[in-house]
C-alpha cells in the first residue's frame, strides 16, 4: 500500500511493508528541510560572525562594556580592543565612562548578555570619565 501525504510543504510517500508490518516515510522535498535547518545558529557561531565588529556586553555586575570583538574561546572568554566601560558610581548612581587603552580579556563567567552590533548605553548617560 502506497499513500501520499502533503503537509507544511513537505511531500512524503508512506509505504507499508507487508512482510514486516511497518510503515516507512520517504521524504521527497529535502531542500525544504535543509532550508529549515540552515536557519538555526549556535551561540559560538553568532560570536564568530561578530569578530571584527562592535559588541555590547552586559556583565553579571552592573558594568557594561562596548568594544571591538577580536576573539573568543569555548568558555566565551572574550578579547576586545577599543573598549569603553560603563559602570555606576556607588556614591550617586551616575554612570562613569572609562575608555580602556589596550586590548582586554573578559572572563566568560562574568558575562551575562552579548549584543553583537550593539552601540552600548547612550553616551548622554555617562556623566563623567572615570
PDB file of C-alpha atoms in Angstrom:
ATOM      1  CA  UNK A   1       0.000   0.000   0.000  1.00  0.00           C
ATOM      2  CA  UNK A   2       1.418   3.418  -1.001  1.00  0.00           C
ATOM      3  CA  UNK A   3      -0.131   6.716   0.008  1.00  0.00           C
ATOM      4  CA  UNK A   4       0.949  10.349  -0.359  1.00  0.00           C
ATOM      5  CA  UNK A   5       0.895  12.862   2.457  1.00  0.00           C
ATOM      6  CA  UNK A   6       1.468  16.564   1.876  1.00  0.00           C
ATOM      7  CA  UNK A   7       1.807  18.766   4.944  1.00  0.00           C
ATOM      8  CA  UNK A   8       3.623  22.028   5.617  1.00  0.00           C
ATOM      9  CA  UNK A   9       5.267  21.968   2.222  1.00  0.00           C
ATOM     10  CA  UNK A  10       6.839  18.558   2.787  1.00  0.00           C
ATOM     11  CA  UNK A  11       5.907  15.838   0.358  1.00  0.00           C
ATOM     12  CA  UNK A  12       6.081  12.397   1.913  1.00  0.00           C
ATOM     13  CA  UNK A  13       5.316   8.996   0.456  1.00  0.00           C
ATOM     14  CA  UNK A  14       4.210   6.486   3.066  1.00  0.00           C
ATOM     15  CA  UNK A  15       4.961   2.892   2.162  1.00  0.00           C
ATOM     16  CA  UNK A  16       3.624  -0.125   4.068  1.00  0.00           C
ATOM     17  CA  UNK A  17       5.907  -3.152   4.109  1.00  0.00           C
ATOM     18  CA  UNK A  18       3.580  -6.155   4.500  1.00  0.00           C
ATOM     19  CA  UNK A  19       6.306  -8.662   5.381  1.00  0.00           C
ATOM     20  CA  UNK A  20       7.491  -6.525   8.332  1.00  0.00           C
ATOM     21  CA  UNK A  21       4.178  -4.881   9.144  1.00  0.00           C
ATOM     22  CA  UNK A  22       5.849  -1.442   9.249  1.00  0.00           C
ATOM     23  CA  UNK A  23       5.163   1.917   7.689  1.00  0.00           C
ATOM     24  CA  UNK A  24       8.032   3.999   6.386  1.00  0.00           C
ATOM     25  CA  UNK A  25       8.015   7.525   5.096  1.00  0.00           C
ATOM     26  CA  UNK A  26      10.163   8.695   2.206  1.00  0.00           C
ATOM     27  CA  UNK A  27      10.542  12.473   2.183  1.00  0.00           C
ATOM     28  CA  UNK A  28      10.672  13.934  -1.290  1.00  0.00           C
ATOM     29  CA  UNK A  29      11.368  17.598  -0.570  1.00  0.00           C
ATOM     30  CA  UNK A  30      14.763  17.501   1.158  1.00  0.00           C
ATOM     31  CA  UNK A  31      15.625  21.052   0.026  1.00  0.00           C
ATOM     32  CA  UNK A  32      12.756  22.387   2.161  1.00  0.00           C
ATOM     33  CA  UNK A  33      14.101  20.604   5.231  1.00  0.00           C
ATOM     34  CA  UNK A  34      17.635  21.847   4.598  1.00  0.00           C
ATOM     35  CA  UNK A  35      16.291  25.423   4.431  1.00  0.00           C
ATOM     36  CA  UNK A  36      14.698  24.948   7.841  1.00  0.00           C
ATOM     37  CA  UNK A  37      17.902  23.557   9.322  1.00  0.00           C
ATOM     38  CA  UNK A  38      20.122  26.333   7.955  1.00  0.00           C
ATOM     39  CA  UNK A  39      18.145  28.949   9.869  1.00  0.00           C
ATOM     40  CA  UNK A  40      19.480  27.586  13.158  1.00  0.00           C
ATOM     41  CA  UNK A  41      22.617  29.209  14.535  1.00  0.00           C
ATOM     42  CA  UNK A  42      24.647  28.164  17.549  1.00  0.00           C
ATOM     43  CA  UNK A  43      25.813  30.755  20.096  1.00  0.00           C
ATOM     44  CA  UNK A  44      29.503  30.370  19.247  1.00  0.00           C
ATOM     45  CA  UNK A  45      28.677  30.708  15.539  1.00  0.00           C
ATOM     46  CA  UNK A  46      26.983  34.020  16.287  1.00  0.00           C
ATOM     47  CA  UNK A  47      30.098  35.191  18.124  1.00  0.00           C
ATOM     48  CA  UNK A  48      32.287  34.024  15.252  1.00  0.00           C
ATOM     49  CA  UNK A  49      30.274  36.179  12.846  1.00  0.00           C
ATOM     50  CA  UNK A  50      30.714  39.164  15.191  1.00  0.00           C
ATOM     51  CA  UNK A  51      34.541  39.083  15.165  1.00  0.00           C
ATOM     52  CA  UNK A  52      35.876  42.430  13.996  1.00  0.00           C
ATOM     53  CA  UNK A  53      32.666  44.310  14.795  1.00  0.00           C
ATOM     54  CA  UNK A  54      31.328  46.221  17.783  1.00  0.00           C
ATOM     55  CA  UNK A  55      29.788  44.227  20.588  1.00  0.00           C
ATOM     56  CA  UNK A  56      27.890  45.398  23.674  1.00  0.00           C
ATOM     57  CA  UNK A  57      28.459  43.255  26.763  1.00  0.00           C
ATOM     58  CA  UNK A  58      26.347  43.307  29.908  1.00  0.00           C
ATOM     59  CA  UNK A  59      28.313  41.848  32.792  1.00  0.00           C
ATOM     60  CA  UNK A  60      26.811  39.983  35.745  1.00  0.00           C
ATOM     61  CA  UNK A  61      27.658  43.027  37.833  1.00  0.00           C
ATOM     62  CA  UNK A  62      26.156  46.369  36.792  1.00  0.00           C
ATOM     63  CA  UNK A  63      29.057  47.046  34.414  1.00  0.00           C
ATOM     64  CA  UNK A  64      28.576  47.308  30.653  1.00  0.00           C
ATOM     65  CA  UNK A  65      31.378  47.193  28.087  1.00  0.00           C
ATOM     66  CA  UNK A  66      31.363  48.165  24.424  1.00  0.00           C
ATOM     67  CA  UNK A  67      34.300  47.245  22.214  1.00  0.00           C
ATOM     68  CA  UNK A  68      35.510  45.536  19.072  1.00  0.00           C
ATOM     69  CA  UNK A  69      35.484  41.747  19.382  1.00  0.00           C
ATOM     70  CA  UNK A  70      38.859  40.283  18.389  1.00  0.00           C
ATOM     71  CA  UNK A  71      38.468  36.704  19.595  1.00  0.00           C
ATOM     72  CA  UNK A  72      36.865  34.242  21.994  1.00  0.00           C
ATOM     73  CA  UNK A  73      37.160  30.649  23.151  1.00  0.00           C
ATOM     74  CA  UNK A  74      34.758  27.825  24.017  1.00  0.00           C
ATOM     75  CA  UNK A  75      34.254  29.298  27.504  1.00  0.00           C
ATOM     76  CA  UNK A  76      33.196  32.655  25.984  1.00  0.00           C
ATOM     77  CA  UNK A  77      36.288  34.381  27.346  1.00  0.00           C
ATOM     78  CA  UNK A  78      36.454  37.459  25.109  1.00  0.00           C
ATOM     79  CA  UNK A  79      39.300  39.558  23.711  1.00  0.00           C
ATOM     80  CA  UNK A  80      38.262  43.164  22.965  1.00  0.00           C
ATOM     81  CA  UNK A  81      40.021  46.298  21.841  1.00  0.00           C
ATOM     82  CA  UNK A  82      38.877  49.922  21.714  1.00  0.00           C
ATOM     83  CA  UNK A  83      36.749  49.068  24.734  1.00  0.00           C
ATOM     84  CA  UNK A  84      34.720  51.511  26.797  1.00  0.00           C
ATOM     85  CA  UNK A  85      33.481  50.517  30.244  1.00  0.00           C
ATOM     86  CA  UNK A  86      30.286  51.971  31.696  1.00  0.00           C
ATOM     87  CA  UNK A  87      29.710  51.437  35.413  1.00  0.00           C
ATOM     88  CA  UNK A  88      27.542  53.104  38.062  1.00  0.00           C
ATOM     89  CA  UNK A  89      29.188  55.388  40.606  1.00  0.00           C
ATOM     90  CA  UNK A  90      28.448  53.791  44.005  1.00  0.00           C
ATOM     91  CA  UNK A  91      28.168  57.231  45.656  1.00  0.00           C
ATOM     92  CA  UNK A  92      25.477  58.803  43.480  1.00  0.00           C
ATOM     93  CA  UNK A  93      24.449  56.262  40.836  1.00  0.00           C
ATOM     94  CA  UNK A  94      25.731  58.322  37.896  1.00  0.00           C
ATOM     95  CA  UNK A  95      27.242  56.351  35.033  1.00  0.00           C
ATOM     96  CA  UNK A  96      31.039  56.504  34.837  1.00  0.00           C
ATOM     97  CA  UNK A  97      32.663  56.104  31.430  1.00  0.00           C
ATOM     98  CA  UNK A  98      36.160  54.618  31.292  1.00  0.00           C
ATOM     99  CA  UNK A  99      37.935  54.281  27.934  1.00  0.00           C
ATOM    100  CA  UNK A 100      40.400  51.387  28.033  1.00  0.00           C
ATOM    101  CA  UNK A 101      43.619  51.926  26.073  1.00  0.00           C
ATOM    102  CA  UNK A 102      44.780  48.370  25.361  1.00  0.00           C
ATOM    103  CA  UNK A 103      43.277  45.007  24.492  1.00  0.00           C
ATOM    104  CA  UNK A 104      41.349  43.437  27.325  1.00  0.00           C
ATOM    105  CA  UNK A 105      40.413  39.876  28.215  1.00  0.00           C
ATOM    106  CA  UNK A 106      36.993  39.327  29.784  1.00  0.00           C
ATOM    107  CA  UNK A 107      36.288  36.190  31.781  1.00  0.00           C
ATOM    108  CA  UNK A 108      33.280  34.440  30.244  1.00  0.00           C
ATOM    109  CA  UNK A 109      31.951  33.520  33.706  1.00  0.00           C
ATOM    110  CA  UNK A 110      31.184  37.192  34.332  1.00  0.00           C
ATOM    111  CA  UNK A 111      29.354  37.810  31.043  1.00  0.00           C
ATOM    112  CA  UNK A 112      25.543  37.902  31.269  1.00  0.00           C
ATOM    113  CA  UNK A 113      24.471  39.161  27.808  1.00  0.00           C
ATOM    114  CA  UNK A 114      26.259  39.700  24.483  1.00  0.00           C
ATOM    115  CA  UNK A 115      24.741  42.025  21.893  1.00  0.00           C
ATOM    116  CA  UNK A 116      26.605  41.874  18.562  1.00  0.00           C
ATOM    117  CA  UNK A 117      26.461  45.219  16.779  1.00  0.00           C
ATOM    118  CA  UNK A 118      25.188  46.932  19.917  1.00  0.00           C
ATOM    119  CA  UNK A 119      26.249  50.530  20.426  1.00  0.00           C
ATOM    120  CA  UNK A 120      26.037  50.356  24.191  1.00  0.00           C
ATOM    121  CA  UNK A 121      24.375  52.693  26.630  1.00  0.00           C
ATOM    122  CA  UNK A 122      23.586  56.209  25.491  1.00  0.00           C
ATOM    123  CA  UNK A 123      26.690  58.403  25.898  1.00  0.00           C
ATOM    124  CA  UNK A 124      24.500  61.138  27.365  1.00  0.00           C
ATOM    125  CA  UNK A 125      24.017  58.868  30.389  1.00  0.00           C
ATOM    126  CA  UNK A 126      27.747  58.848  31.070  1.00  0.00           C
ATOM    127  CA  UNK A 127      28.227  61.901  33.240  1.00  0.00           C
ATOM    128  CA  UNK A 128      31.976  61.814  33.647  1.00  0.00           C
ATOM    129  CA  UNK A 129      35.058  59.864  32.733  1.00  0.00           C
ATOM    130  CA  UNK A 130      36.462  57.617  35.422  1.00  0.00           C
TER     131      UNK A 130
END
